[in-house]
């Protein structure tokens, strides 16, 4: 089997690669900021607003427990949303780039 060599500097300058890299970076950076803020709201909220986190919602279940549990669902939701966007946009741009290179 013949080994392929790629001109990586030409690929990096390709408009499709630049578009793919820009879209992916913007998407990931935006959601990284959101998820970091959401993650740190739990310890910051528990420290500076303990009354809010002690509010009883259902029996012994309080707002703090529900907020902590919501972080799992938000993470799963973000993962599913990323998979959707990756399948729809990032994979399409990657296929276009690969087809252009061959």
Coordinates of C-alpha atoms in Angstrom, one line a residue:
X1 CA 0.0 0.0 0.0
X2 CA 1.5 3.4 -1.0
X3 CA 1.9 5.9 1.7
X4 CA 0.2 9.3 1.0
X5 CA 1.9 12.5 1.9
X6 CA 0.0 15.7 2.4
X7 CA 1.0 19.3 2.0
X8 CA -0.3 20.5 5.4
X9 CA 0.6 24.1 4.8
X10 CA -1.6 24.1 1.7
X11 CA -4.4 22.4 3.6
X12 CA -4.1 25.0 6.4
X13 CA -4.5 27.8 3.8
X14 CA -7.5 26.2 2.1
X15 CA -10.6 28.3 2.4
X16 CA -12.8 25.3 3.3
X17 CA -10.3 24.3 6.1
X18 CA -10.3 27.9 7.4
X19 CA -14.1 28.0 7.4
X20 CA -14.3 24.6 9.2
X21 CA -11.7 25.6 11.8
X22 CA -13.4 29.0 12.4
X23 CA -16.9 27.5 12.8
X24 CA -15.7 24.7 15.1
X25 CA -13.6 27.1 17.2
X26 CA -16.4 29.6 17.6
X27 CA -18.9 26.8 18.5
X28 CA -16.6 25.1 21.0
X29 CA -15.4 28.3 22.6
X30 CA -18.9 29.7 23.1
X31 CA -20.2 26.5 24.7
X32 CA -17.1 26.1 26.8
X33 CA -17.7 29.6 28.3
X34 CA -21.4 28.7 28.9
X35 CA -20.6 25.3 30.5
X36 CA -17.8 26.8 32.7
X37 CA -20.1 29.5 34.0
X38 CA -22.9 26.9 34.6
X39 CA -20.5 24.6 36.4
X40 CA -19.1 27.2 38.7
X41 CA -22.6 28.6 39.6
X42 CA -23.0 25.6 41.9
X43 CA -20.1 26.2 44.3
X44 CA -20.4 30.0 44.0
X45 CA -24.2 29.9 44.6
X46 CA -23.9 27.4 47.5
X47 CA -21.2 29.7 49.1
X48 CA -22.9 33.1 48.5
X49 CA -26.6 32.2 48.4
X50 CA -27.0 29.3 50.7
X51 CA -30.6 30.3 51.4
X52 CA -31.5 29.8 47.8
X53 CA -29.9 26.4 47.7
X54 CA -31.8 25.3 50.8
X55 CA -35.3 26.0 49.4
X56 CA -37.3 22.8 49.7
X57 CA -38.8 21.8 46.4
X58 CA -40.2 18.4 46.9
X59 CA -40.0 16.7 50.3
X60 CA -36.3 16.6 51.3
X61 CA -35.2 17.6 47.8
X62 CA -34.0 21.2 47.7
X63 CA -33.0 23.6 45.0
X64 CA -29.3 22.8 45.5
X65 CA -29.8 19.1 44.7
X66 CA -31.9 19.9 41.7
X67 CA -29.3 22.4 40.4
X68 CA -26.5 19.9 40.9
X69 CA -28.5 17.2 39.1
X70 CA -29.3 19.6 36.3
X71 CA -25.6 19.8 35.4
X72 CA -25.7 16.2 34.2
X73 CA -28.7 17.0 32.0
X74 CA -27.1 20.1 30.6
X75 CA -23.9 18.2 29.9
X76 CA -25.8 15.5 28.0
X77 CA -27.9 18.1 26.2
X78 CA -24.7 19.9 25.1
X79 CA -23.1 16.6 24.0
X80 CA -26.2 15.8 21.9
X81 CA -26.3 19.3 20.4
X82 CA -22.6 19.0 19.5
X83 CA -23.2 15.7 17.8
X84 CA -26.0 17.2 15.8
X85 CA -24.0 20.2 14.7
X86 CA -20.9 18.1 14.0
X87 CA -23.0 15.7 11.9
X88 CA -24.7 18.5 10.0
X89 CA -22.0 21.1 9.5
X90 CA -18.5 19.9 10.5
X91 CA -18.8 16.6 8.7
X92 CA -20.1 18.2 5.6
X93 CA -17.3 20.8 5.5
X94 CA -14.7 18.0 6.2
X95 CA -16.1 15.9 3.3
X96 CA -16.0 18.9 1.0
X97 CA -12.4 19.5 2.0
X98 CA -11.3 15.9 1.5
X99 CA -13.1 15.7 -1.9
X100 CA -11.3 18.9 -3.0
X101 CA -7.9 17.5 -1.9
X102 CA -8.3 14.3 -3.9

